[in-house]
PDB file of C-alpha atoms in Angstrom:
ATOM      1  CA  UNK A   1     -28.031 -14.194  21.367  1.00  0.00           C
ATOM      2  CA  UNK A   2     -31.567 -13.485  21.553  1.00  0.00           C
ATOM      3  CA  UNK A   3     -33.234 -13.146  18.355  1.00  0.00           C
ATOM      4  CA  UNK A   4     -30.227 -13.559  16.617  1.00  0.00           C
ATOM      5  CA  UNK A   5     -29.863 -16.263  14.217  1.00  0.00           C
ATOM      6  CA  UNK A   6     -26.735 -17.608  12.149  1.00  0.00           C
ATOM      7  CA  UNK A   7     -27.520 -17.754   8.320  1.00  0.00           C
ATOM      8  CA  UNK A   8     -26.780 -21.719   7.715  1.00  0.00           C
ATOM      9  CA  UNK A   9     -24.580 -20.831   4.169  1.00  0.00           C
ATOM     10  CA  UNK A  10     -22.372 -18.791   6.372  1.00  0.00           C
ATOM     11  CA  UNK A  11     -18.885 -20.685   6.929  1.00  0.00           C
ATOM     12  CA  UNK A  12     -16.845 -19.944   9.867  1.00  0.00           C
ATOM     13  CA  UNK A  13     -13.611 -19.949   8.334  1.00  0.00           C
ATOM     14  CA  UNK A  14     -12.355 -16.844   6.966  1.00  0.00           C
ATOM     15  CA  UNK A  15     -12.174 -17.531   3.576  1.00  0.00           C
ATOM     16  CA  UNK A  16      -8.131 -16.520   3.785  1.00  0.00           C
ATOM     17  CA  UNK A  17      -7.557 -18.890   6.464  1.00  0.00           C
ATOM     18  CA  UNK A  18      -5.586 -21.435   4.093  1.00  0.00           C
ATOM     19  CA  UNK A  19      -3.641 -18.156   2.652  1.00  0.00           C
ATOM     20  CA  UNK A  20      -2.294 -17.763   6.376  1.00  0.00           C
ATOM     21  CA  UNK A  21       1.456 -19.384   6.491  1.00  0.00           C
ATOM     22  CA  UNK A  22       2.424 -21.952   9.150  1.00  0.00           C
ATOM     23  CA  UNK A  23       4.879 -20.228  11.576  1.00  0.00           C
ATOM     24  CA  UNK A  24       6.324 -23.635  12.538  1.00  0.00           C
ATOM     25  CA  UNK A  25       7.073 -25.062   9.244  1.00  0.00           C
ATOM     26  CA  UNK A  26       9.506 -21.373   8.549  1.00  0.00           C
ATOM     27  CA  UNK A  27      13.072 -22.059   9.350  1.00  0.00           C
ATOM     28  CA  UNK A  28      14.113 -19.487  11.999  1.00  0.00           C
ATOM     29  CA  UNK A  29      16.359 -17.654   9.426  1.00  0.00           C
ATOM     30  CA  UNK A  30      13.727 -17.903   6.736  1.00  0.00           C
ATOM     31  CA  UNK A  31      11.316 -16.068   9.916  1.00  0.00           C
ATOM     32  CA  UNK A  32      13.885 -13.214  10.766  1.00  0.00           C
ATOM     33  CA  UNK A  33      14.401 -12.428   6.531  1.00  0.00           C
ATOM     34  CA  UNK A  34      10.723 -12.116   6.325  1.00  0.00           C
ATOM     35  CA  UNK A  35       9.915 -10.374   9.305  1.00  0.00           C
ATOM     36  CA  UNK A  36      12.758  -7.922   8.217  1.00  0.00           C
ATOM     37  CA  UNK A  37      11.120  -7.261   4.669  1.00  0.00           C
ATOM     38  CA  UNK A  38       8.060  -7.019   6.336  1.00  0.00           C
ATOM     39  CA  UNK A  39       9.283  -4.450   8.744  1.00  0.00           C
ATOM     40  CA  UNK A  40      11.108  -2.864   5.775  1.00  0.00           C
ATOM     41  CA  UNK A  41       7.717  -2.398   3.892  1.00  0.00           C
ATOM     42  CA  UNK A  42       5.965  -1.427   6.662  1.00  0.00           C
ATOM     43  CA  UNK A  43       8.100   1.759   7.311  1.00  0.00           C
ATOM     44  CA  UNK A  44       7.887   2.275   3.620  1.00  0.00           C
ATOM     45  CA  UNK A  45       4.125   3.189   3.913  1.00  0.00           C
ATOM     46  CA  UNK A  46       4.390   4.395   7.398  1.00  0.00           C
ATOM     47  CA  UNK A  47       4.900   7.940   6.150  1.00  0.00           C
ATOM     48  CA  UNK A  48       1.689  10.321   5.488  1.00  0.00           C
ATOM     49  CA  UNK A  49       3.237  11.293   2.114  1.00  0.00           C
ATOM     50  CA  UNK A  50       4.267   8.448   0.855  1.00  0.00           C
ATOM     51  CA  UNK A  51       1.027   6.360   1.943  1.00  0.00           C
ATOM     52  CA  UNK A  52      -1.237   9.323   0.232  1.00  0.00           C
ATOM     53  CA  UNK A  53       0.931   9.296  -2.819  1.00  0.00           C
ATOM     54  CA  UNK A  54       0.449   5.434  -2.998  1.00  0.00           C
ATOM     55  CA  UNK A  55      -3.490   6.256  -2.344  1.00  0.00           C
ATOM     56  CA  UNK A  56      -3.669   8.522  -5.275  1.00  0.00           C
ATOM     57  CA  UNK A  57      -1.268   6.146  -7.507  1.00  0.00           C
ATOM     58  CA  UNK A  58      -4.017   3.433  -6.334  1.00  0.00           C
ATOM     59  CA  UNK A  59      -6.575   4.881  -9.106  1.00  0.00           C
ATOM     60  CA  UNK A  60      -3.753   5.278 -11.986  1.00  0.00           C
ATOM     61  CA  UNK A  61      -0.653   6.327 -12.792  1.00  0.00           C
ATOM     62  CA  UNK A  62      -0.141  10.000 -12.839  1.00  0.00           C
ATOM     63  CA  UNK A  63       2.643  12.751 -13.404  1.00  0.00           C
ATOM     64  CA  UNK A  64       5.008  14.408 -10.626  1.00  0.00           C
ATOM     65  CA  UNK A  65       3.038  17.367 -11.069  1.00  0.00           C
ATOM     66  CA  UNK A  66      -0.842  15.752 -10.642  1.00  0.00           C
ATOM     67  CA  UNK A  67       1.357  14.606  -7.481  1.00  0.00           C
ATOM     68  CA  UNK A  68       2.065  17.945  -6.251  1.00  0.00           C
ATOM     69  CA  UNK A  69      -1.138  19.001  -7.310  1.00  0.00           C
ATOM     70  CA  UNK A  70      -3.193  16.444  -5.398  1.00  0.00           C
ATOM     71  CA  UNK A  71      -1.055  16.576  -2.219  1.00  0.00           C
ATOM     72  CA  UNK A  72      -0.653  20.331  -2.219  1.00  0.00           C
ATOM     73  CA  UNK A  73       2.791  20.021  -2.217  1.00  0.00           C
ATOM     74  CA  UNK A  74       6.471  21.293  -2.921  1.00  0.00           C
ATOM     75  CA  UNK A  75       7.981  19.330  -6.002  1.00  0.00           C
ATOM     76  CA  UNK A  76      11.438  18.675  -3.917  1.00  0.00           C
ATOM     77  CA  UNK A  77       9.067  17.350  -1.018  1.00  0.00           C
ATOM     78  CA  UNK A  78       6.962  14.514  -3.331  1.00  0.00           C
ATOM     79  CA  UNK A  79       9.742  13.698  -5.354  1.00  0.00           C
ATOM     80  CA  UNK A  80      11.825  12.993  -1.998  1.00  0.00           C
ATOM     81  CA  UNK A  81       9.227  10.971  -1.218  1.00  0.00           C
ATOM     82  CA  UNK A  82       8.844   9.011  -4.647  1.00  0.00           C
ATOM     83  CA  UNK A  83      12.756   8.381  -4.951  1.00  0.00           C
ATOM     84  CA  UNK A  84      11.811   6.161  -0.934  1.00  0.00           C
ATOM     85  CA  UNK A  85       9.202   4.259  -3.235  1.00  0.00           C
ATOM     86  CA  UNK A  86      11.037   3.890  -6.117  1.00  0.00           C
ATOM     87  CA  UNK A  87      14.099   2.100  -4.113  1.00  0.00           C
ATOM     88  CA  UNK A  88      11.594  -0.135  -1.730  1.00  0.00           C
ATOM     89  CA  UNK A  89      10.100  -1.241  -5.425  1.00  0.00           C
ATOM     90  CA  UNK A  90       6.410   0.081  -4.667  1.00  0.00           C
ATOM     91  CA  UNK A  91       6.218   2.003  -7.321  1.00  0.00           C
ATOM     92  CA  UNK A  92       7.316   2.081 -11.173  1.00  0.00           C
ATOM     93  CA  UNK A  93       8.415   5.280 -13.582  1.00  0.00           C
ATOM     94  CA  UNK A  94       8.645   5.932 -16.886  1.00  0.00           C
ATOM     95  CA  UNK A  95       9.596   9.323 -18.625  1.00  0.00           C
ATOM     96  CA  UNK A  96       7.550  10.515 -21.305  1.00  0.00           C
ATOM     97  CA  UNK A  97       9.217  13.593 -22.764  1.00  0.00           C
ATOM     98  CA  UNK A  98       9.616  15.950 -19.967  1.00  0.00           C
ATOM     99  CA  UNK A  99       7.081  14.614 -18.152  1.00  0.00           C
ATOM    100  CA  UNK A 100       8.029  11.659 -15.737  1.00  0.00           C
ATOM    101  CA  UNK A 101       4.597   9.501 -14.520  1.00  0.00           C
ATOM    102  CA  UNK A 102       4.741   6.873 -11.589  1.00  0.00           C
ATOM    103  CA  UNK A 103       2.482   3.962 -10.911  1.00  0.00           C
ATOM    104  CA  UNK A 104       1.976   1.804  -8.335  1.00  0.00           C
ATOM    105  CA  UNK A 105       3.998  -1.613  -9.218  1.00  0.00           C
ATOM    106  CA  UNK A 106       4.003  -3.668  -5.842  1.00  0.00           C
ATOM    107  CA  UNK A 107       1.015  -5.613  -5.460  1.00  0.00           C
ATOM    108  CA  UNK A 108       0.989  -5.795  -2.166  1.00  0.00           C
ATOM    109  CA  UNK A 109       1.233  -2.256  -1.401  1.00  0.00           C
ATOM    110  CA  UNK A 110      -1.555  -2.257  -3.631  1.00  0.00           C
ATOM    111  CA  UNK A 111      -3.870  -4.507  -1.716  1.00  0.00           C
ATOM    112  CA  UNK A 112      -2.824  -3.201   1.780  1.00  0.00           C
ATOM    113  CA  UNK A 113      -3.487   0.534   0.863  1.00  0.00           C
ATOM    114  CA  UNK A 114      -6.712  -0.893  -0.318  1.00  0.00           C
ATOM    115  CA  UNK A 115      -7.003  -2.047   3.351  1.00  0.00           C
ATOM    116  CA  UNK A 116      -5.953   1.225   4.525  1.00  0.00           C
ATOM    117  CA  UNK A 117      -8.234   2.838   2.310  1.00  0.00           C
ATOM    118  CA  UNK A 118     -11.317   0.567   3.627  1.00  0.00           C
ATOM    119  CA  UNK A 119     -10.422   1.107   7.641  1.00  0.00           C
ATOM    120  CA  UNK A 120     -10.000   4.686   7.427  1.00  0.00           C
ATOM    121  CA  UNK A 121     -10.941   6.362   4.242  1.00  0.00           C
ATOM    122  CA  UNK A 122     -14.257   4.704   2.912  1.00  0.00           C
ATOM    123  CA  UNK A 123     -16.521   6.271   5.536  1.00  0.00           C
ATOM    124  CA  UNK A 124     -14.911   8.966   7.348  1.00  0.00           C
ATOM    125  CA  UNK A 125     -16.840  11.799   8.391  1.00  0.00           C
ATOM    126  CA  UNK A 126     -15.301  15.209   7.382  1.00  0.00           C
TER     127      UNK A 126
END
């Protein structure tokens, strides 16, 4: 690495490394119960409509119709898509006169669409 030098404050641990669980210390049925919320989650968000309504519900709640508004979308289509949310528990309602708002509720659909956001969002070139 010519030229290249190692700051000496830099650690070479990721600073999550102690957040990472210990495969071998899961029971086996523990493993498969996880791995099948995991996968359950995963296909949650693995939808374009649902991960760009999570995106959007990422800055603040808003209504079914900022919704259709910012996805330039049908009202049957985004609130198909909500009802998915609702019953995988990523995101919360509440009904203000006629007006229904959603917000995002699971925290760790919050942090990985922050993820998301930061891989393919953050500097994409139109």
């Amino acid at each position: 690495m010519l030229g290249h030098q190692i700051p000496q404050n830099v650690s070479h641990e990721s600073p999550d490394d102690d957040a990472l669980p210990e495969t071998a210390s899961v029971a086996p049925d523990d493993m498969i119960k996880q791995a099948q919320a995991a996968s359950n989650f995963l296909k949650a968000l693995a939808h374009e409509g649902r991960l760009m309504i999570l995106c959007h519900l990422s800055t603040g709640e808003k209504s079914v119709t900022e919704l259709e508004q910012l996805l330039q979308s049908r009202q049957a289509a985004v609130s198909q898509q909500l009802a998915r949310l609702r019953l995988e528990r990523l995101v919360s309602s509440r009904r203000e006169g006629k007006t229904i708002y959603y917000a995002l509720e699971d925290p760790k659909a919050a942090r990985l669409v922050g993820v998301v956001y930061d891989m393919f969002c953050a500097n994409a070139k139109s």
